[in-house]
Short mmCIF file of C-alpha atoms in Angstrom, two decimals:
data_model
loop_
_atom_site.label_atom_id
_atom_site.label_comp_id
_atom_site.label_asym_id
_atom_site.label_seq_id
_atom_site.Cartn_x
_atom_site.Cartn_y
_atom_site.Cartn_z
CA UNK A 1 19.94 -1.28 -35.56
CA UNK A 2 15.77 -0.87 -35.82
CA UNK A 3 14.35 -3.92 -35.85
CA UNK A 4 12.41 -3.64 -38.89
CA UNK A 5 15.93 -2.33 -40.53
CA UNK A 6 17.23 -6.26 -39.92
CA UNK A 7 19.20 -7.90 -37.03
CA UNK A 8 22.27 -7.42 -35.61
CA UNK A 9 25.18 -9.74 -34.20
CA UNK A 10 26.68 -6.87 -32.38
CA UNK A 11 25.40 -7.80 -29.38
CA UNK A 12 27.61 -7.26 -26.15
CA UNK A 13 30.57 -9.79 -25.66
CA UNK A 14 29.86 -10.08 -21.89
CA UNK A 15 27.42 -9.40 -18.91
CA UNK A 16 28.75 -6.86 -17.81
CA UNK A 17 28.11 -4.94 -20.33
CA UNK A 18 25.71 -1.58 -20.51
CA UNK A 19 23.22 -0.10 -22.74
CA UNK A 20 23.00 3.50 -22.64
CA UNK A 21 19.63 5.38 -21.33
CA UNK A 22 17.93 8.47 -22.77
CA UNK A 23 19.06 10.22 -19.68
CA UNK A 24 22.21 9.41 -20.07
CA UNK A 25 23.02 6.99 -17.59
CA UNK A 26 24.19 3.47 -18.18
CA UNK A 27 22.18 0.17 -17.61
CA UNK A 28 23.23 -3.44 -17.89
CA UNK A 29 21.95 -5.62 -20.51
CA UNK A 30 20.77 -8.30 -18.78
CA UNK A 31 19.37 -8.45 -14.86
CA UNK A 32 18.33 -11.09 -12.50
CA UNK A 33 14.82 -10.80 -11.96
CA UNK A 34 13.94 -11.65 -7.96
CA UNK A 35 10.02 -12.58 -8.26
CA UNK A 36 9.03 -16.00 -6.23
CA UNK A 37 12.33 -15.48 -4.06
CA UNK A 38 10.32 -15.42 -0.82
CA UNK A 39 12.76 -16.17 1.58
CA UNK A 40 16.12 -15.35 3.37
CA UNK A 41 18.32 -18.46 2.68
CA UNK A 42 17.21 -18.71 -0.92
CA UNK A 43 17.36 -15.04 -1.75
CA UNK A 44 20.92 -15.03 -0.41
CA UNK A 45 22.02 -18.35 -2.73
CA UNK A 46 20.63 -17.03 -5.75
CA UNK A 47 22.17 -13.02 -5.35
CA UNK A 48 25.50 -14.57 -4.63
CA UNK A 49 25.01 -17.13 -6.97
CA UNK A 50 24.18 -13.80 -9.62
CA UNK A 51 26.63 -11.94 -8.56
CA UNK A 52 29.28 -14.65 -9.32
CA UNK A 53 28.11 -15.27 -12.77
CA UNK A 54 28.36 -11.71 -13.67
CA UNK A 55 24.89 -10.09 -12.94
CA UNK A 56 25.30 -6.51 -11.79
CA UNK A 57 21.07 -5.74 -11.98
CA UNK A 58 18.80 -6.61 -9.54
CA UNK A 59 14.91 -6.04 -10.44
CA UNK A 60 12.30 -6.47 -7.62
CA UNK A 61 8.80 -4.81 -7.17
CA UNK A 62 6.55 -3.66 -3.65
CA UNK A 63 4.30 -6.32 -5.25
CA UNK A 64 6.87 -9.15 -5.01
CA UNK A 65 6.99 -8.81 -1.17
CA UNK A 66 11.13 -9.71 -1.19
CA UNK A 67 12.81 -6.11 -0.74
CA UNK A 68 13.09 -6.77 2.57
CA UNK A 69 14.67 -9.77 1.58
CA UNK A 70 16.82 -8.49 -0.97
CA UNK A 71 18.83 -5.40 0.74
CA UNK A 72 19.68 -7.74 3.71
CA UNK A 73 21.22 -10.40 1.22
CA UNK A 74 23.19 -7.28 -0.60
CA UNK A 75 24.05 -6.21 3.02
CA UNK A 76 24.95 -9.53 4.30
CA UNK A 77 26.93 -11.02 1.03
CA UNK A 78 28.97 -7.62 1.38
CA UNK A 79 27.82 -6.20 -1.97
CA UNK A 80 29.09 -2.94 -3.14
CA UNK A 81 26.23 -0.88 -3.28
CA UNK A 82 27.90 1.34 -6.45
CA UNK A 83 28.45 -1.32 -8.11
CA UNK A 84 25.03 -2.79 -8.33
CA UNK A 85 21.81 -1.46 -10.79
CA UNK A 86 18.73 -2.06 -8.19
CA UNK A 87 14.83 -1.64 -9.85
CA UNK A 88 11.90 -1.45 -8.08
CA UNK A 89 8.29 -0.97 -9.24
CA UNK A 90 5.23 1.40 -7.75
CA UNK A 91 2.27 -1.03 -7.05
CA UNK A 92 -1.19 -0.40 -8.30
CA UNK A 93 -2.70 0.25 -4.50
CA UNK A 94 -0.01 2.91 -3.87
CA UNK A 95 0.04 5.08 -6.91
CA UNK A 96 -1.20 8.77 -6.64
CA UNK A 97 1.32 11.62 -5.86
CA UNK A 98 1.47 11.02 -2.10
CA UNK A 99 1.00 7.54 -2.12
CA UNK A 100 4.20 6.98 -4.21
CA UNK A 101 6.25 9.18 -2.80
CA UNK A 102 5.70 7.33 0.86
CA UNK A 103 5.71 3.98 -0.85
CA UNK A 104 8.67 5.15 -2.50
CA UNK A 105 10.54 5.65 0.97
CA UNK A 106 9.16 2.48 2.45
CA UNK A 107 11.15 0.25 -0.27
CA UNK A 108 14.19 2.20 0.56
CA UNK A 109 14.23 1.19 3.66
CA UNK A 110 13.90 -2.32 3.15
CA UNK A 111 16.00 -2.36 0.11
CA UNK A 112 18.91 -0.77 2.84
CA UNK A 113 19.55 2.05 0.73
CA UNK A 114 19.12 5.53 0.03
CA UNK A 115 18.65 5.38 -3.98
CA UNK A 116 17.34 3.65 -6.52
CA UNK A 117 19.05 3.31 -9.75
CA UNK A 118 15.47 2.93 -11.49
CA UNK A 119 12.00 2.92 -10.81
CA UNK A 120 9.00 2.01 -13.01
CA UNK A 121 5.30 2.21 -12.58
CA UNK A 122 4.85 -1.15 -12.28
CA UNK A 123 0.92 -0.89 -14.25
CA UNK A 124 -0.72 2.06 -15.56
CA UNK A 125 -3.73 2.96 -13.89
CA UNK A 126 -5.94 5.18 -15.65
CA UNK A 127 -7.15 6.93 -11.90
CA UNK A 128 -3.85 8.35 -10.53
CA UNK A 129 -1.69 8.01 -14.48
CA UNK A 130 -0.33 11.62 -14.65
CA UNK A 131 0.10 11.55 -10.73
CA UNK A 132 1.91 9.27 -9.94
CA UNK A 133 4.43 9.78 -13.21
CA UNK A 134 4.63 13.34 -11.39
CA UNK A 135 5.99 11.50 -8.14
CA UNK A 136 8.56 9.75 -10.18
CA UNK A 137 9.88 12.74 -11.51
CA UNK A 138 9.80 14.56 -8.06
CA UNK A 139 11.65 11.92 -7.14
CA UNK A 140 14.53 11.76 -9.09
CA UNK A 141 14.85 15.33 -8.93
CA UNK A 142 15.47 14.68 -5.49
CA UNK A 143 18.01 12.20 -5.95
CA UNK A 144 16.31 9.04 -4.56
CA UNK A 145 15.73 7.70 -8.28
CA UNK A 146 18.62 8.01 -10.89
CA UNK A 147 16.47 6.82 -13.80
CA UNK A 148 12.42 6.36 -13.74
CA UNK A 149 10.55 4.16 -16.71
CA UNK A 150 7.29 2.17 -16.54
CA UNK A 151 6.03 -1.28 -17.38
CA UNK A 152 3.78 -2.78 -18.61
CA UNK A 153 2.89 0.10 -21.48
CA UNK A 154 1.53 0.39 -24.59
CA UNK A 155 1.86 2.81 -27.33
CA UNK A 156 -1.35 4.43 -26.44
CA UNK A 157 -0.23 4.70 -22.85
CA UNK A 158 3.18 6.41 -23.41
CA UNK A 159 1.34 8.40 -26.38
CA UNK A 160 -1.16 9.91 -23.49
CA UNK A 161 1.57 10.21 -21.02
CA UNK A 162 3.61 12.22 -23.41
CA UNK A 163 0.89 15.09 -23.60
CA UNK A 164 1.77 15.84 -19.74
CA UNK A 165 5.32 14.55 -18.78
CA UNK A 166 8.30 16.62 -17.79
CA UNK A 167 10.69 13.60 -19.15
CA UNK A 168 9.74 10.45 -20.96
CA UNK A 169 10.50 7.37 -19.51
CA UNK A 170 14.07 5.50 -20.09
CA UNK A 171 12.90 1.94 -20.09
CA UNK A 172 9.44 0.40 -20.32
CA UNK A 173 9.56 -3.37 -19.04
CA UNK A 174 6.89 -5.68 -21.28
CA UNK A 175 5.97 -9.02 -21.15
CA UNK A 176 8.40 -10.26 -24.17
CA UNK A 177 9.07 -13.92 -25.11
CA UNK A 178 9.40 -16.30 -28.46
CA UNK A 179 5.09 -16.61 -28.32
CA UNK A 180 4.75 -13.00 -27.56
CA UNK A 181 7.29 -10.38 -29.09
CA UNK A 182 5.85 -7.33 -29.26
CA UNK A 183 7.50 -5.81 -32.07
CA UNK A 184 5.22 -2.92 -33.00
CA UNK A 185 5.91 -1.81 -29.11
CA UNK A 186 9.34 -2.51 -29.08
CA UNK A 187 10.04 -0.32 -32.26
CA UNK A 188 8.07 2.46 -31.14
CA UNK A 189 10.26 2.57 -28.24
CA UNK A 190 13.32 1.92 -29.81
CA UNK A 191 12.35 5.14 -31.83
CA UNK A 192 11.31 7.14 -29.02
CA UNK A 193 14.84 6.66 -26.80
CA UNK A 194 13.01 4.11 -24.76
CA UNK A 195 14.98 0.95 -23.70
CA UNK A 196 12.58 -2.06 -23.58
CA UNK A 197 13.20 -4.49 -20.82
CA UNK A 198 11.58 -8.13 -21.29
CA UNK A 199 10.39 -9.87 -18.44
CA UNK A 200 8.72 -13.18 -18.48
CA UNK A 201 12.05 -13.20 -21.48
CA UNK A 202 11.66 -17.15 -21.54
CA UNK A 203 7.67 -17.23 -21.13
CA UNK A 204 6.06 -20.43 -20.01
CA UNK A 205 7.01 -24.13 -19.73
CA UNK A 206 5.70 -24.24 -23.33
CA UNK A 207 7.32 -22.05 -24.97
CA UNK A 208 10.90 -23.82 -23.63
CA UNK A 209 9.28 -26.95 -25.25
CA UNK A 210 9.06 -25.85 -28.95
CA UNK A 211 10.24 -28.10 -30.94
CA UNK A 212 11.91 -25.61 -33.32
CA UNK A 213 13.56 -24.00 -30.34
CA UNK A 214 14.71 -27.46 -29.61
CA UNK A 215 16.33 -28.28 -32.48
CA UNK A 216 17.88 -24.55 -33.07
CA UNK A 217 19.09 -24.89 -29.21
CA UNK A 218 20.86 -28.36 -29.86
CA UNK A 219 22.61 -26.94 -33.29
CA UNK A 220 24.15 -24.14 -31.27
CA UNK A 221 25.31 -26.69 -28.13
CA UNK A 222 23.06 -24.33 -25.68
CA UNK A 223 19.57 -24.96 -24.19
CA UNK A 224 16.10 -23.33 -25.19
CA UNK A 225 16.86 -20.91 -22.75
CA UNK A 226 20.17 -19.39 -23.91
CA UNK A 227 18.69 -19.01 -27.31
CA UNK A 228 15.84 -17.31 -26.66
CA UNK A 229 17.70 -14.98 -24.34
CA UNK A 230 20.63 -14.37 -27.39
CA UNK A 231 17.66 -13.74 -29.60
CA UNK A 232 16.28 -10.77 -27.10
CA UNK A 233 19.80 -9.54 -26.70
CA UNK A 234 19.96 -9.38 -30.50
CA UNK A 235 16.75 -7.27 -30.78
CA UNK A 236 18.21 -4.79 -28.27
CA UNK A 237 16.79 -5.17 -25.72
CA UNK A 238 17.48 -5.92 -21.52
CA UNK A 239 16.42 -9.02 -19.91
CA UNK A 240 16.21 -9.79 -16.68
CA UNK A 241 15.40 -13.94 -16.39
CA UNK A 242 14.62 -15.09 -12.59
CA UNK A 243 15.68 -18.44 -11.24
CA UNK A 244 16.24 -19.86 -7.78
CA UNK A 245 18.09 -22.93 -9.18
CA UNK A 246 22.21 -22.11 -9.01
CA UNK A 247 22.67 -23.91 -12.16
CA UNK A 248 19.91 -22.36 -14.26
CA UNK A 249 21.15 -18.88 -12.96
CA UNK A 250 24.27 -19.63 -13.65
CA UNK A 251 23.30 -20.82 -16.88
CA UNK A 252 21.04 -18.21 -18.60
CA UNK A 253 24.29 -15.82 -18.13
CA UNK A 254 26.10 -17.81 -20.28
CA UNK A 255 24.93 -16.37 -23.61
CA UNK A 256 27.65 -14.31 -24.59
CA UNK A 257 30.02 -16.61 -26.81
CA UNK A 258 27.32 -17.81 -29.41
CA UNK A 259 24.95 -15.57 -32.07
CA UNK A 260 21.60 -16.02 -34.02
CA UNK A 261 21.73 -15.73 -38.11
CA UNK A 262 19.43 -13.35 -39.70
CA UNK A 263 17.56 -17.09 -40.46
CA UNK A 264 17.41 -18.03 -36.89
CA UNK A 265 16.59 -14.25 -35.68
CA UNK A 266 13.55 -14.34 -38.02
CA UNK A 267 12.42 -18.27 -36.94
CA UNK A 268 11.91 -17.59 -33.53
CA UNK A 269 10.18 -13.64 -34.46
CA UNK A 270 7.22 -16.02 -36.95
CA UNK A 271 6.54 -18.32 -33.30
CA UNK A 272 4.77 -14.83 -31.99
CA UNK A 273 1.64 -15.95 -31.53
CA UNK A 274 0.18 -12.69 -29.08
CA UNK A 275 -0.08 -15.04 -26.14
CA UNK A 276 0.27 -13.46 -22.75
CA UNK A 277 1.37 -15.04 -19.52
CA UNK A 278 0.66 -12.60 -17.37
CA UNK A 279 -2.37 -9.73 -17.25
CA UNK A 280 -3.44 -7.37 -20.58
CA UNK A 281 -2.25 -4.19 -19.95
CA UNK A 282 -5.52 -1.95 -20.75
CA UNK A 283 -7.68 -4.25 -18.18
CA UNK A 284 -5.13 -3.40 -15.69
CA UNK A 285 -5.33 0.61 -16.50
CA UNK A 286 -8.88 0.47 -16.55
CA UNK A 287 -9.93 -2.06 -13.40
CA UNK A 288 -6.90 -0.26 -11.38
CA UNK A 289 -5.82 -3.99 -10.88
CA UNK A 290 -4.21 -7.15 -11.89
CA UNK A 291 -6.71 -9.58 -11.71
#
């Protein structure tokens, strides 16, 4: 249902559920996102700690510094590699055609495996845009991608890429939270086949301190965080919330025996307020650079 056509309730009943990409494939709703895990012990607790409460989607990035991290803990915890979804992202300082492609097999390595179920360009960069979008889609013709997307997009940025891509991408991972929503972006994906992925989904300490949220949280017997992860679920779209406490992880899966009223829905969509946590996209595409 288009988010400007209402909200929905038919949201999945579990986390193991999929949403279905342009190119056919199937991706989970909801990931564990791996940035700040920086070590072996922790990574291991939190992936088995994941994996336990249902999460099937693992999303890490060359820029996080953990894959190396990461594919021993699948290794070591005795994951089933076909049974997992595992992201990774092209840095800035490594896109261009020949740059990606090498990065590309670097993060296999680490990651212990010989595919990636999806990779995004983790910025666009105005200097090597069509280039490195090429290397994606060399790659997956190769079979070391299944699915390639991007993050961090905007309209303008998928509008360009659109004038020289083989394929579109499947997903494009935003910023997305309560203070920041998106929704222009997030409809003109949903109408283009383009699943949008939130990260950041619970923005800052502030936003998990609105009153509003508060109240709406303790009406439903869940905390701030549940609800605003329902809410994103209700719009559609993936999430992939990061933790490295147990309980929290084990928490912010638990989301799938409550729903949002059309009231509620709308409530948290008037808290947008366009505030970003992390970098503006068109600096980024511009400078080359998060800064």
């Amino acid at each position: 249902m288009s988010r400007r056509g209402g909200y929905t309730t038919m949201t999945p009943t579990e986390i193991t559920a999929t949403r279905k990409l342009a190119d056919g494939r199937q991706m989970p709703v909801m990931g564990f996102g791996t940035y700040l895990l920086n070590d072996q012990p922790t990574m291991n607790t939190a992936i088995q700690t994941a994996w336990d409460a249902g999460y099937r989607m693992f999303d890490t990035a060359m820029l996080y510094r953990n894959e190396d991290i990461l594919g021993p803990a699948i290794q070591q915890l005795g994951l089933p590699r076909e049974g997992l979804f595992l992201t990774s992202k092209v840095a800035e300082i490594v896109q261009g055609y020949d740059q990606t492609m090498k990065a590309v097999e670097g993060s296999l390595k680490r990651l212990q495996t010989d595919y990636l179920d999806l990779l995004l360009i983790h910025w666009p960069v105005r200097e090597h845009f069509f280039d490195t979008w090429r290397a994606l889609e060399q790659l997956k013709a190769d079979g070391q991608v299944k699915s390639i997307g991007v993050s961090n997009y905007t309209i303008a940025h998928l509008e360009l890429l659109a004038t020289k891509a083989k394929e579109m991408p499947v997903v494009n991972q935003v910023e997305y939270h309560p203070y920041l929503n998106q929704q222009a972006l997030a409809d003109y994906d949903q109408e283009h086949d383009i699943v949008t992925e939130a990260w950041s989904p619970l923005g800052r300490r502030v936003v998990l301190d609105d009153p509003m949220l508060a109240k709406m949280a303790a009406h439903h017997n869940k905390s701030v965080a549940q609800v605003i992860l329902r809410w994103e679920l209700q719009h559609q779209l993936v999430t992939i919330p990061k933790s490295t406490h147990p309980e929290r992880i084990q928490e912010n899966a638990n989301i799938f025996d409550f729903s949002l009223d059309i009231d509620e829905m709308t409530m948290i969509d008037l808290l947008n307020k366009n505030e970003r946590t992390g970098n503006e996209p068109e600096i980024v595409y511009e400078t080359g650079k998060q800064y």
